[in-house]
mmCIF file of C-alpha atoms and ligand atoms in Angstrom:
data_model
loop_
_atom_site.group_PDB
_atom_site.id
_atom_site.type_symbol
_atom_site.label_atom_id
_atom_site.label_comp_id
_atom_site.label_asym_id
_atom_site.label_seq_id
_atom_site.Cartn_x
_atom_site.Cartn_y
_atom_site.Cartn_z
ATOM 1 C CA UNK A 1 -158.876 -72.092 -5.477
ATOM 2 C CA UNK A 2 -161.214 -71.804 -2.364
ATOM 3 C CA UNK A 3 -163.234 -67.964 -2.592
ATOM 4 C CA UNK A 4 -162.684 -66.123 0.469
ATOM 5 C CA UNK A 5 -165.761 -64.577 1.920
ATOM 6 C CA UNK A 6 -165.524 -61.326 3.828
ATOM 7 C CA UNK A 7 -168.070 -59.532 5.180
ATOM 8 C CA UNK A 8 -168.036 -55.798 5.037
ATOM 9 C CA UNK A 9 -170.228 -53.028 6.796
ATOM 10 C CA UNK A 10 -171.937 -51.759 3.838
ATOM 11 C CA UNK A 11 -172.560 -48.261 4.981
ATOM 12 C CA UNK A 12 -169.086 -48.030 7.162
ATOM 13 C CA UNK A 13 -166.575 -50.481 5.748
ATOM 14 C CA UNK A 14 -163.903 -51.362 8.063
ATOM 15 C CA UNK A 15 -160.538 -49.833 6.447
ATOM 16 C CA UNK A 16 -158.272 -53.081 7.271
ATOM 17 C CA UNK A 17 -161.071 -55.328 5.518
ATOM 18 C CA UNK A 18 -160.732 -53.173 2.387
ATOM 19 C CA UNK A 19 -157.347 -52.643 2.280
ATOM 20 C CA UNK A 20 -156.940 -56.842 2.314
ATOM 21 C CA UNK A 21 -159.372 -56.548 -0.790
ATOM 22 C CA UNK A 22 -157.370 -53.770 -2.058
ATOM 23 C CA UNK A 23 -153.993 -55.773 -1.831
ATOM 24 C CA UNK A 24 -155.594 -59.011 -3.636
ATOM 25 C CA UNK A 25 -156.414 -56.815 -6.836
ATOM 26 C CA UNK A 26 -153.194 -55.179 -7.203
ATOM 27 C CA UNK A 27 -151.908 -58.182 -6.959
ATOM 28 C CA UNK A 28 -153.263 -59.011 -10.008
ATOM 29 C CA UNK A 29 -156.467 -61.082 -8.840
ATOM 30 C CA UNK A 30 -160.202 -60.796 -8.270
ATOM 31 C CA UNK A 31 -162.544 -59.419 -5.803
ATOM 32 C CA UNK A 32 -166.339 -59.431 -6.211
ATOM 33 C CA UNK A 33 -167.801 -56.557 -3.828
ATOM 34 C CA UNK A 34 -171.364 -54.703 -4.024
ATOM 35 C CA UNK A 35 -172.236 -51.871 -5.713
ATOM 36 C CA UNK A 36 -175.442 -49.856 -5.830
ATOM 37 C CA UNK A 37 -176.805 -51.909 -9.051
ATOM 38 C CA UNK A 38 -175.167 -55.571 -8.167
ATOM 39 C CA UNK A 39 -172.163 -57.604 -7.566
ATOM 40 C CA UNK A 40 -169.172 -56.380 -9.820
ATOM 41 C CA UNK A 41 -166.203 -59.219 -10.058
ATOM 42 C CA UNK A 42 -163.372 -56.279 -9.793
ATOM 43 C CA UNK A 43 -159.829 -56.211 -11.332
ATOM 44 C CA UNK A 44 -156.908 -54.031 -11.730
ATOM 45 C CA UNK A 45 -158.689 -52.231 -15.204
ATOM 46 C CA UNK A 46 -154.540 -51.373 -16.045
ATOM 47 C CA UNK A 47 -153.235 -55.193 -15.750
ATOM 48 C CA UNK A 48 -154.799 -57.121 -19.092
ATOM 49 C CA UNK A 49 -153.479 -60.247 -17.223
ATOM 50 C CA UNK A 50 -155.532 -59.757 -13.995
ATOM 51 C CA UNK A 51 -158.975 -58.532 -16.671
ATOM 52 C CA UNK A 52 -158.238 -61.912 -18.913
ATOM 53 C CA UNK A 53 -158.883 -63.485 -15.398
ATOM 54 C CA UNK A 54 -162.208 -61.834 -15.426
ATOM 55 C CA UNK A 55 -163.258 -63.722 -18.519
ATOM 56 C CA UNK A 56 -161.759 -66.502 -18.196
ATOM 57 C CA UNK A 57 -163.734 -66.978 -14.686
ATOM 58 C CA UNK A 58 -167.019 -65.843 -16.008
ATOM 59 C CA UNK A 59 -166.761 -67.839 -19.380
ATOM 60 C CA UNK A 60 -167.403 -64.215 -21.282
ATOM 61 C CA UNK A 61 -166.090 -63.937 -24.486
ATOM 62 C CA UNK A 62 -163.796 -61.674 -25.343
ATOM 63 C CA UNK A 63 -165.829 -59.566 -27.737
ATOM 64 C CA UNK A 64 -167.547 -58.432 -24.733
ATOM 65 C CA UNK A 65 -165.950 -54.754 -23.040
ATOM 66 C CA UNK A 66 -166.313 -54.056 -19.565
ATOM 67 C CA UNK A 67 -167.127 -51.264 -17.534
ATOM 68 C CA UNK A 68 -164.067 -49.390 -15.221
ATOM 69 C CA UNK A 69 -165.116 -47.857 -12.299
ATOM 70 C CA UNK A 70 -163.874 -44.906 -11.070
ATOM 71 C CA UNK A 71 -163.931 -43.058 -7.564
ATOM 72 C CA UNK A 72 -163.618 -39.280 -8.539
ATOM 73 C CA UNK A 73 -164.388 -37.501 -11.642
ATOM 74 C CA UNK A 74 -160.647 -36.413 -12.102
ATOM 75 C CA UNK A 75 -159.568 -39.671 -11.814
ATOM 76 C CA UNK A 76 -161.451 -40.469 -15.737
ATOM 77 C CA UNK A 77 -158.833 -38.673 -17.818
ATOM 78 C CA UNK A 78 -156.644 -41.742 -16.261
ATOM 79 C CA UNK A 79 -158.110 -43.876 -18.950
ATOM 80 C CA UNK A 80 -160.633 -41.671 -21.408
ATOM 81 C CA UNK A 81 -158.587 -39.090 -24.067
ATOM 82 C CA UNK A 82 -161.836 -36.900 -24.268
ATOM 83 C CA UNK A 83 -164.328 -35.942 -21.782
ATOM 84 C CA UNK A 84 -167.242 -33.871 -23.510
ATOM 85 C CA UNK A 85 -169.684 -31.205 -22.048
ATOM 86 C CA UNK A 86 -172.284 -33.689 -21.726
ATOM 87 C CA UNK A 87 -170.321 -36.228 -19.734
ATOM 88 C CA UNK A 88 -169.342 -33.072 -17.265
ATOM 89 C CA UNK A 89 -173.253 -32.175 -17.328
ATOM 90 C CA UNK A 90 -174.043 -36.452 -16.526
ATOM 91 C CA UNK A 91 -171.611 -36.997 -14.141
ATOM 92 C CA UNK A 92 -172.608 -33.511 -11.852
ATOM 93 C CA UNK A 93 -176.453 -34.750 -11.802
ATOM 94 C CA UNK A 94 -175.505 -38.816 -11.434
ATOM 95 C CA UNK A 95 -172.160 -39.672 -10.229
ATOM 96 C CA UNK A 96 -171.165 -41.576 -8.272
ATOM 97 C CA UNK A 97 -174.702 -43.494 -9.366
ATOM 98 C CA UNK A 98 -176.153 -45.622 -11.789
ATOM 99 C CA UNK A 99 -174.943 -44.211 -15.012
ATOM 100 C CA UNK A 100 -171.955 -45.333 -17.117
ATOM 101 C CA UNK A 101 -170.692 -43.667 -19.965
ATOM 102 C CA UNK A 102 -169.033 -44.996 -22.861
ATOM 103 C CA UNK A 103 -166.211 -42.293 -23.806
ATOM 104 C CA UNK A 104 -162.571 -42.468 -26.524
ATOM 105 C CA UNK A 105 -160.343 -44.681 -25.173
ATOM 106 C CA UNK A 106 -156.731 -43.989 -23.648
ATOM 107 C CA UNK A 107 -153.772 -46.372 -25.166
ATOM 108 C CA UNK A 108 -152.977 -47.144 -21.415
ATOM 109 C CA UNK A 109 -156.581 -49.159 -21.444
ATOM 110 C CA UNK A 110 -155.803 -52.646 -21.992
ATOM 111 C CA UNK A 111 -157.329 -54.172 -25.303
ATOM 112 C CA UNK A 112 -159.174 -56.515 -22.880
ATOM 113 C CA UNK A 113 -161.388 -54.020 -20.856
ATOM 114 C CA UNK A 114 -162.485 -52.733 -24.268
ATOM 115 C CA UNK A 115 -162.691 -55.758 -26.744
ATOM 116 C CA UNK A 116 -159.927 -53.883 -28.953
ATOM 117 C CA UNK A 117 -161.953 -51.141 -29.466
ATOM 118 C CA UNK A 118 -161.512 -47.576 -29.527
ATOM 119 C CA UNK A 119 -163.921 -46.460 -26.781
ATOM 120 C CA UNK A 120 -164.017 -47.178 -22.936
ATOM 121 C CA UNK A 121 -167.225 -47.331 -20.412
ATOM 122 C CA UNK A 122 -166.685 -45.796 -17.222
ATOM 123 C CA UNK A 123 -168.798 -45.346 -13.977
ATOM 124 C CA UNK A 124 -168.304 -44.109 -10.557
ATOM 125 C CA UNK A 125 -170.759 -46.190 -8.438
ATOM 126 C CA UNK A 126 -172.536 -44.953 -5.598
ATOM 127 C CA UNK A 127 -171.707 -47.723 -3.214
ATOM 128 C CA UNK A 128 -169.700 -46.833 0.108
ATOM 129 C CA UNK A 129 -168.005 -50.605 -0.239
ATOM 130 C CA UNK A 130 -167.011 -50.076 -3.876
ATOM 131 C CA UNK A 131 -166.072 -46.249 -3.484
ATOM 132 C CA UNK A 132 -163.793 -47.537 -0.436
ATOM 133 C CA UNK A 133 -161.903 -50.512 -2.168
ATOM 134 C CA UNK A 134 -161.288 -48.223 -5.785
ATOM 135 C CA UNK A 135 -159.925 -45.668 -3.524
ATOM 136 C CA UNK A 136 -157.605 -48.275 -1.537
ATOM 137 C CA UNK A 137 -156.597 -49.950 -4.781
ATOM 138 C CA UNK A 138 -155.390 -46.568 -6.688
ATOM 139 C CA UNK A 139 -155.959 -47.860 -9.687
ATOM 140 C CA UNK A 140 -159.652 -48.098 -11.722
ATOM 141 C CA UNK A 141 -161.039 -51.043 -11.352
ATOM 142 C CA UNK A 142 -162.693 -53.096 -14.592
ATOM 143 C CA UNK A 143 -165.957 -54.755 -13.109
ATOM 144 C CA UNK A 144 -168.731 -56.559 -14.970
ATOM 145 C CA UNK A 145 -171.849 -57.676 -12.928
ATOM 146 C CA UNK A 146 -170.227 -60.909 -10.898
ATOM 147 C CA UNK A 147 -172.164 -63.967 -12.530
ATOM 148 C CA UNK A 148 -171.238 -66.790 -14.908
ATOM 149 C CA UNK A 149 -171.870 -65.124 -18.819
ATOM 150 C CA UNK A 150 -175.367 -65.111 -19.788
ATOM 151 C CA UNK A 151 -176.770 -66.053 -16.018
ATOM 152 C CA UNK A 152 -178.663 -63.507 -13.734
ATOM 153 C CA UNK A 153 -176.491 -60.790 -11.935
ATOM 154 C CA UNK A 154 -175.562 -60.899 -8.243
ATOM 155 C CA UNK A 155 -177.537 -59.089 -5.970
ATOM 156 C CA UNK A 156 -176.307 -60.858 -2.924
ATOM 157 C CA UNK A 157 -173.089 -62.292 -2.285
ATOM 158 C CA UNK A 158 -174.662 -66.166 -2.088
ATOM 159 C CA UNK A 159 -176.061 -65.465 -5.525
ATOM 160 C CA UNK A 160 -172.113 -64.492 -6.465
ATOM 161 C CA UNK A 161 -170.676 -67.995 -5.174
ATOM 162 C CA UNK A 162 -173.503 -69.216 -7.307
ATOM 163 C CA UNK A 163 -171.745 -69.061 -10.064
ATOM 164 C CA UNK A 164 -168.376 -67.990 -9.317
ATOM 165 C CA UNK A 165 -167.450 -70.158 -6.057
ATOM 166 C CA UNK A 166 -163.601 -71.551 -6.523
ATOM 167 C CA UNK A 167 -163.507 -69.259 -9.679
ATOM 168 C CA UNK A 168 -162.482 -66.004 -8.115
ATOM 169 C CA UNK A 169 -160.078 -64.825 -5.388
ATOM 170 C CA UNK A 170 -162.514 -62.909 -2.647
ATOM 171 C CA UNK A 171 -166.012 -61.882 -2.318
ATOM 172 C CA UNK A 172 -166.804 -58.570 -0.152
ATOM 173 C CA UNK A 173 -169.861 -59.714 1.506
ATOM 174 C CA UNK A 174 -172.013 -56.516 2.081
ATOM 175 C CA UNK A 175 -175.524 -57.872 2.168
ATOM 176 C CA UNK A 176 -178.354 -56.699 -0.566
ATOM 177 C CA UNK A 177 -177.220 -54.569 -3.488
ATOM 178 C CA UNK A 178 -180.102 -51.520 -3.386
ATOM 179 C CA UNK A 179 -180.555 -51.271 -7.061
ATOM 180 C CA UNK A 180 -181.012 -54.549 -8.040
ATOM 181 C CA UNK A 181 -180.324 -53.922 -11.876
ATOM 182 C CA UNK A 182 -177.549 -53.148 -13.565
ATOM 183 C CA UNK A 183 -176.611 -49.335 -14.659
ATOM 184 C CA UNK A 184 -178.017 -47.247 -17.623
ATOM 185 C CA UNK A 185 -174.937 -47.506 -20.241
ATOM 186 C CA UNK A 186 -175.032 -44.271 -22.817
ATOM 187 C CA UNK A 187 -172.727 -43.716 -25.412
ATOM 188 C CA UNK A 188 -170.685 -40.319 -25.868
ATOM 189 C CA UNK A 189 -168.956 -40.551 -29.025
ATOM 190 C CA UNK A 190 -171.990 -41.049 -31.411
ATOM 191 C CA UNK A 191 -174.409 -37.758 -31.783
ATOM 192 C CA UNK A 192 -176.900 -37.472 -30.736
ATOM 193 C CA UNK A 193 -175.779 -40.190 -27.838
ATOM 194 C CA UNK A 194 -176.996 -43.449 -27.935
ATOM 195 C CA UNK A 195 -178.328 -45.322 -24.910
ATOM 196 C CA UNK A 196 -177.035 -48.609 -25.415
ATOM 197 C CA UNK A 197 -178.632 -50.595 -22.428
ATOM 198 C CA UNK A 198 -181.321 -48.888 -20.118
ATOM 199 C CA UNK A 199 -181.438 -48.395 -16.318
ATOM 200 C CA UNK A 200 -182.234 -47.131 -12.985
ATOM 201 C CA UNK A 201 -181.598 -43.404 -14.850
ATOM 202 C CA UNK A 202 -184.123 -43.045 -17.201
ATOM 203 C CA UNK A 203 -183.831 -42.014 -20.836
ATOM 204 C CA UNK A 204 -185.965 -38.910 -19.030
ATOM 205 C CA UNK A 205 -183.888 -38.228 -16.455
ATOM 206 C CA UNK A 206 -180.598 -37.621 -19.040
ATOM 207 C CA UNK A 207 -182.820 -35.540 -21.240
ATOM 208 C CA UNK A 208 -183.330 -33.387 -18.784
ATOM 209 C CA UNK A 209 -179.841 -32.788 -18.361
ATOM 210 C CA UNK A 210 -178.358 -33.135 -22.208
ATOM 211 C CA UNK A 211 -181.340 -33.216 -24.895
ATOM 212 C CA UNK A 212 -182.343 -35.733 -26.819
ATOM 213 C CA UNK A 213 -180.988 -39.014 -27.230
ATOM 214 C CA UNK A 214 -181.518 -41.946 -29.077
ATOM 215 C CA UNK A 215 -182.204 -45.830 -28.079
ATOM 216 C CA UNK A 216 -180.362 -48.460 -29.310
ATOM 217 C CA UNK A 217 -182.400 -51.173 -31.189
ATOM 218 C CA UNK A 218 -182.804 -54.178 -28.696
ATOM 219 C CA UNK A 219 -181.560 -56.787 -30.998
ATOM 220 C CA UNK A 220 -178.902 -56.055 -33.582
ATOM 221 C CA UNK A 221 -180.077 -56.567 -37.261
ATOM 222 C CA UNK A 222 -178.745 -59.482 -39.039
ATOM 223 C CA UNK A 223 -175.084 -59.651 -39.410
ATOM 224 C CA UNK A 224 -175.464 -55.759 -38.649
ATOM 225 C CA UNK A 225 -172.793 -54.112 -36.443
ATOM 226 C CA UNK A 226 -173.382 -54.784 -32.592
ATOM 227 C CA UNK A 227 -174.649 -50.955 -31.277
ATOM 228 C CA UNK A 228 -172.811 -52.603 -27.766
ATOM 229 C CA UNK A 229 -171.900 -56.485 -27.605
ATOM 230 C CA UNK A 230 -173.888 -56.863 -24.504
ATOM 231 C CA UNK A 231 -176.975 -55.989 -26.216
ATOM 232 C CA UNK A 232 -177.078 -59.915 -27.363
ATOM 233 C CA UNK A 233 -180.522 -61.528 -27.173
ATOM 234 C CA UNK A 234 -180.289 -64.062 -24.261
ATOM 235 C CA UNK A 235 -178.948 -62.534 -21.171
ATOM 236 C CA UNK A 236 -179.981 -61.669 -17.518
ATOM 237 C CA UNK A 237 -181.270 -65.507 -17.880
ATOM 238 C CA UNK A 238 -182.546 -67.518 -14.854
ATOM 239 C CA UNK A 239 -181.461 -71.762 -15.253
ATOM 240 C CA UNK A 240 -185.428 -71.956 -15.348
ATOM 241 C CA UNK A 241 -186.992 -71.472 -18.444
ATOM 242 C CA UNK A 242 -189.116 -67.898 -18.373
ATOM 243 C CA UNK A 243 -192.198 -66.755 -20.097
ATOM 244 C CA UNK A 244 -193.777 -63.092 -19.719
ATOM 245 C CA UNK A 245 -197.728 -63.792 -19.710
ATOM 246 C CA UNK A 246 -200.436 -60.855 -20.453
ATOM 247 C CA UNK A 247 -202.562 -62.918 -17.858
ATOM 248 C CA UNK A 248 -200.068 -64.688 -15.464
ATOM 249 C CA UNK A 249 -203.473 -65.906 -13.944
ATOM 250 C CA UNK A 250 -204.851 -68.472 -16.643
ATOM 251 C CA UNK A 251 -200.898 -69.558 -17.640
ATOM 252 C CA UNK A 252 -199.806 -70.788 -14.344
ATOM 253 C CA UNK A 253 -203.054 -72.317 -14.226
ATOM 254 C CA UNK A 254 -202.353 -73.663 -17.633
ATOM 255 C CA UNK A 255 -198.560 -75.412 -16.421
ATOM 256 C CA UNK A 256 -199.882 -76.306 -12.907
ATOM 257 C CA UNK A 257 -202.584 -78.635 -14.573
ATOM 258 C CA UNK A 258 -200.144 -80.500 -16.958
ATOM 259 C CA UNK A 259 -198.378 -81.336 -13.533
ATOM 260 C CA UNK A 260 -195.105 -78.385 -13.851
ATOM 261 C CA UNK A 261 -193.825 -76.934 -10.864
ATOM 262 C CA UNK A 262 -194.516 -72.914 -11.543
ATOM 263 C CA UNK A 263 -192.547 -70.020 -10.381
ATOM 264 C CA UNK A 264 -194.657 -66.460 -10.770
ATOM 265 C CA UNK A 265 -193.801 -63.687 -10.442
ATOM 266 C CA UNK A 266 -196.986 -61.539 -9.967
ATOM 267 C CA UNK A 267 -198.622 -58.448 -8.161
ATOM 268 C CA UNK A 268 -201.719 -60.241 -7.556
ATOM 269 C CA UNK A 269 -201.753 -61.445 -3.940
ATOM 270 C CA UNK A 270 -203.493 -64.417 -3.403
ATOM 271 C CA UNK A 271 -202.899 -68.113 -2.252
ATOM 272 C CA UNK A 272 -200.354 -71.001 -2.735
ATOM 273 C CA UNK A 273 -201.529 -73.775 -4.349
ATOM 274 C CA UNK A 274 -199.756 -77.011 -4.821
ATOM 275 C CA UNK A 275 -197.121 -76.919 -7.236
ATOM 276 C CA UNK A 276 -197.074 -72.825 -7.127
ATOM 277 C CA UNK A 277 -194.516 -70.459 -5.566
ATOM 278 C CA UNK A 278 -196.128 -67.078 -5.936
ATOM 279 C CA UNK A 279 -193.429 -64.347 -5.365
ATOM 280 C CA UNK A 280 -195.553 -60.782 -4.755
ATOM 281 C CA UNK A 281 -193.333 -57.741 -6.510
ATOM 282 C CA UNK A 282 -193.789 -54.010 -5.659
ATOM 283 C CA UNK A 283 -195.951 -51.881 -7.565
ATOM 284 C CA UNK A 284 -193.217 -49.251 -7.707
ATOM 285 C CA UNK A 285 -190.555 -49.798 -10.496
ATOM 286 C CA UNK A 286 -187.910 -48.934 -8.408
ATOM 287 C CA UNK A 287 -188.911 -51.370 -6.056
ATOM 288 C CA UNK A 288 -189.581 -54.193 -8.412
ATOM 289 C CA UNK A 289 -185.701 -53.534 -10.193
ATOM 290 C CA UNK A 290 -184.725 -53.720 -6.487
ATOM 291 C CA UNK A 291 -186.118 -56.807 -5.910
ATOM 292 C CA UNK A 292 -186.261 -58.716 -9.429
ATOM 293 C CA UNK A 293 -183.147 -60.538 -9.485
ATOM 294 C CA UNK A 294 -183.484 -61.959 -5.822
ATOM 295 C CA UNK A 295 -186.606 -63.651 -6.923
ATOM 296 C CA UNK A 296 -185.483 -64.572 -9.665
ATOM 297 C CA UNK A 297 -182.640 -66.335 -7.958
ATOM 298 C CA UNK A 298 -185.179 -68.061 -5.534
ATOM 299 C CA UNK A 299 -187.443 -69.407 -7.886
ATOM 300 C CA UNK A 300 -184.091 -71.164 -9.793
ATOM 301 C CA UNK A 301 -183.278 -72.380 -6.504
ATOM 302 C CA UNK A 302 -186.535 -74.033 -5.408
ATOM 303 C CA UNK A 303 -186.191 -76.279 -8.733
ATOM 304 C CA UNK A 304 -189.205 -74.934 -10.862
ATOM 305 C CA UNK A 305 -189.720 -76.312 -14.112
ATOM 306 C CA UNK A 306 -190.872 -72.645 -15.459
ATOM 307 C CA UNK A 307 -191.025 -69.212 -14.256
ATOM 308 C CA UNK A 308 -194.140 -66.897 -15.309
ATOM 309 C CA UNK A 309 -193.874 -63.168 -15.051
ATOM 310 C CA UNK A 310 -197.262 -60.918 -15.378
ATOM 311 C CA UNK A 311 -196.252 -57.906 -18.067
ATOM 312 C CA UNK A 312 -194.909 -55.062 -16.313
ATOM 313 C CA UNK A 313 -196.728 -51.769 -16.916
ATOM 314 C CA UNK A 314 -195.081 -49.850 -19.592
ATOM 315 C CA UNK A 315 -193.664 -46.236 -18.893
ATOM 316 C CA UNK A 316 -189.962 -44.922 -19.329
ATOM 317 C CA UNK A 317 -189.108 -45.689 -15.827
ATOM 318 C CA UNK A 318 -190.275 -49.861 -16.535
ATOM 319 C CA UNK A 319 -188.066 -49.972 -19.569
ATOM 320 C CA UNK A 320 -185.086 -51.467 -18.221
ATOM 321 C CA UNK A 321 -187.220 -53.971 -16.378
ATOM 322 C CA UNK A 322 -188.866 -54.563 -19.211
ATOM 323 C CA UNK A 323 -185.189 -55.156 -21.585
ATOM 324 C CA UNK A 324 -184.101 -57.291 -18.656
ATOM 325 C CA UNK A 325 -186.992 -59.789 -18.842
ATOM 326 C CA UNK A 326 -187.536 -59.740 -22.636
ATOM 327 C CA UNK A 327 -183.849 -61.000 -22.362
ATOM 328 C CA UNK A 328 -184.695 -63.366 -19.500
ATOM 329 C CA UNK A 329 -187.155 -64.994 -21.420
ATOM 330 C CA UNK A 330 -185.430 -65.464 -24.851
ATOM 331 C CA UNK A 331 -185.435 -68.908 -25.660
ATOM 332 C CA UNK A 332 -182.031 -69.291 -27.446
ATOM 333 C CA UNK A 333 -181.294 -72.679 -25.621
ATOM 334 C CA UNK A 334 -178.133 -71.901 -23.481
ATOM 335 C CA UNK A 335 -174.458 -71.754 -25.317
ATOM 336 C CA UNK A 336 -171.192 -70.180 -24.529
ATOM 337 C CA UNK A 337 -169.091 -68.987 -27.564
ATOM 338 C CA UNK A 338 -168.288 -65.574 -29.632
ATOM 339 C CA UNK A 339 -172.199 -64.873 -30.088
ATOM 340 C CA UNK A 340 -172.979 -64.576 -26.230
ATOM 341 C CA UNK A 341 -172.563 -62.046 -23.751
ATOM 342 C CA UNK A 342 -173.169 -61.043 -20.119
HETATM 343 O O1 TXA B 401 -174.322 -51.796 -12.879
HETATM 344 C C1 TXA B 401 -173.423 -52.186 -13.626
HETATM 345 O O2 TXA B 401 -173.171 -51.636 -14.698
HETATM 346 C C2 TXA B 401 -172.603 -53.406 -13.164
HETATM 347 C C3 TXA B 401 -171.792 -52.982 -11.939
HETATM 348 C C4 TXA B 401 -170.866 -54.070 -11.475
HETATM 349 O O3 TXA B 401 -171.097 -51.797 -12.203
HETATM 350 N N1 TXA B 401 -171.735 -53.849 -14.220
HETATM 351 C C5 TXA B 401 -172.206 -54.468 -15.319
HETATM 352 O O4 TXA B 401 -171.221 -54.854 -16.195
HETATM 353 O O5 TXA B 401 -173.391 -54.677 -15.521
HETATM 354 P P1 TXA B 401 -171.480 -55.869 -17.398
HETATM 355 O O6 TXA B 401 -170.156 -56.176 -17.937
HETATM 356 O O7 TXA B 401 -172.279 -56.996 -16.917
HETATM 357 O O8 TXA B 401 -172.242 -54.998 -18.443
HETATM 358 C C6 TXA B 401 -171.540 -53.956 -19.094
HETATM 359 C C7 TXA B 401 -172.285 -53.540 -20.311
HETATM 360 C C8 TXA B 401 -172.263 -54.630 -21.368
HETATM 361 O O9 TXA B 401 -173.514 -54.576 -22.045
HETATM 362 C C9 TXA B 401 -171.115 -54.194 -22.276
HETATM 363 O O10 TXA B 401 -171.252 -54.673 -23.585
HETATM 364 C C10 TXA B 401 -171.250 -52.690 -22.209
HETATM 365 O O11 TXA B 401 -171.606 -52.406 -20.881
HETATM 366 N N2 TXA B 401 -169.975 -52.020 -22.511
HETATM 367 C C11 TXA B 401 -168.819 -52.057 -21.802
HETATM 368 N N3 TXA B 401 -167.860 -51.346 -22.419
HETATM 369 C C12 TXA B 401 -168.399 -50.829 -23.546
HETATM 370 C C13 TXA B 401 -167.909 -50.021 -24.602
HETATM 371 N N4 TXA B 401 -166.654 -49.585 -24.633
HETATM 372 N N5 TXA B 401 -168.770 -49.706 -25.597
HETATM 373 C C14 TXA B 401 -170.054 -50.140 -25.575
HETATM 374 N N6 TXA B 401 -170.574 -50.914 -24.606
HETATM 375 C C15 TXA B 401 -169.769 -51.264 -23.594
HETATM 376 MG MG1 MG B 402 -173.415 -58.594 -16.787
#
């Protein structure tokens, strides 16, 4: 099936553009379209037919949930039976915004959006696009970042055809997602909650509002119970191989004298040399999430035989950069099947 490409005014989104997008998902299909984080690949979250399309086109296995988005607060009890204190006290600081929530399921939530389990993740993103098509559709809409399992998210719509050209129905075309990583996922129904994958809202920011929480280990123990199936090792991966480097400097110097084409990702400025593409990346962590993925993407484009990324500073608000490229780098070679995730 050829992908449509549309593209959308991301701040003003033209109403008969979205309400063609809207029409192709209650129809039972898929439309990728931008949110403040990435690319979500969107389907009706009610139809388990049009979700099974979801991971059928991404190659995710099933054991994997994904997130429904929502467009209003009121519109959660459509498909979570409980909706505590502390969601009410998340959602009035972060919603619509960066922050999903994993809350008890409703029976009306198909056994795909939530891998058969008892609880659902829901966000309402902050993205004028997104917030436009959920509303035209009337219906939540189940959306997990819109790449092939295991591969980087989409931050641009190129980077969704990437992966998902001839796969999926319709891509809503809206430029640069803002974000640039994917939201903070916290889970409700364990106590104290558990934040299950970090993100542009800090484990700081939600203590403010709720106490404290507590982190999910990054890898699962042995045979141990998954804290959220998407916590799996090797994810967020670039095709390239990737190695974090305490001094970027002498490794690429290292790789560029055995003859490999490097990729680095650094925030040294300095010259090209032959053989190096030197990608400069904001101090600022915001920035950097903003801008991560993108480079990512270019350096897998340009052919490099390895990417090199200098540590990140450490701090709460590096954390989910840092999760993202521990995952990058893990050098699990490349499989799909029941252990992976995206
Ligand atoms: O920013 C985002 O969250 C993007 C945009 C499109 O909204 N979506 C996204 O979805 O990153 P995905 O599927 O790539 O990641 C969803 C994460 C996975 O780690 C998944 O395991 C977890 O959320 N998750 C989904 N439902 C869950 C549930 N019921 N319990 C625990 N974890 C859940
Ligand atoms: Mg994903």
């Amino acid at each position: 099936m050829p992908t449509e490409v549309i593209r959308v005014d991301p701040l003003h989104p033209q109403a008969d553009l979205i309400a063609r997008a809207a029409e192709v998902l209650r129809c039972g299909r898929l439309v990728a379209f931008p949110t403040e984080t990435v690319y979500g690949l969107g389907a009706n979250a009610l139809d388990a037919g049009a979700v099974r399309g979801i991971f059928a086109a991404k190659g995710r296995p099933a054991n994997n949930p994904v997130i429904v988005h929502v467009a209003e607060i009121a519109c959660v009890v459509d498909v979570a039976s409980t909706w505590p204190k502390t969601a009410d006290q998340l959602a009035a600081q972060f919603w619509p915004g960066p922050l999903t929530l994993v809350l008890l399921k409703r029976d009306i939530v198909p056994d795909a959006v939530t891998a058969g389990g008892p609880t659902v993740a829901v966000r309402m993103p902050a993205h004028p696009v997104a917030l436009a098509l959920i509303r035209a559709a009337g219906v939540p809409i189940a959306a997990p970042s819109a790449n092939r399992s295991t591969e980087l998210s989409p931050t641009r719509a190129e980077h969704v055809l990437r992966g998902l050209d001839g796969l999926i129905d319709l891509v809503l075309d809206s430029g640069p997602t803002p974000g640039g990583i994917e939201s903070t996922v916290l889970d409700l129904t364990s106590t104290p909650p558990r934040l299950l994958r970090p993100g542009l809202v800090t484990r700081a920011d939600i203590e403010r509002v709720i106490g404290p929480i507590q982190l999910a280990p990054h890898t699962p123990s042995a045979g141990g119970a998954l804290p959220s199936p998407g916590m799996l090792a090797r994810h967020y991966a670039p095709r390239t191989p990737l190695e974090l480097a305490t001094d970027g400097r002498q490794r690429v110097e290292e790789l560029l004298a055995v003859g490999d084409k490097v990729g680095w990702l650094t925030v040294v400025d300095g010259a090209m040399s032959a053989g190096l593409t030197r990608i400069v990346m904001p101090h600022d962590a915001r920035a950097y999430a903003a801008a991560l993925y993108a480079a990512l993407h270019l350096l897998d484009e340009g052919g490099q035989d390895r990417i090199v990324v200098d540590t990140p500073p450490s701090g709460d608000e590096w954390l989910a950069i840092h999760d993202r490229l521990r995952r990058a780098a893990h050098a699990e070679p490349k499989k799909e099947g029941p252990q992976l995730s995206s």
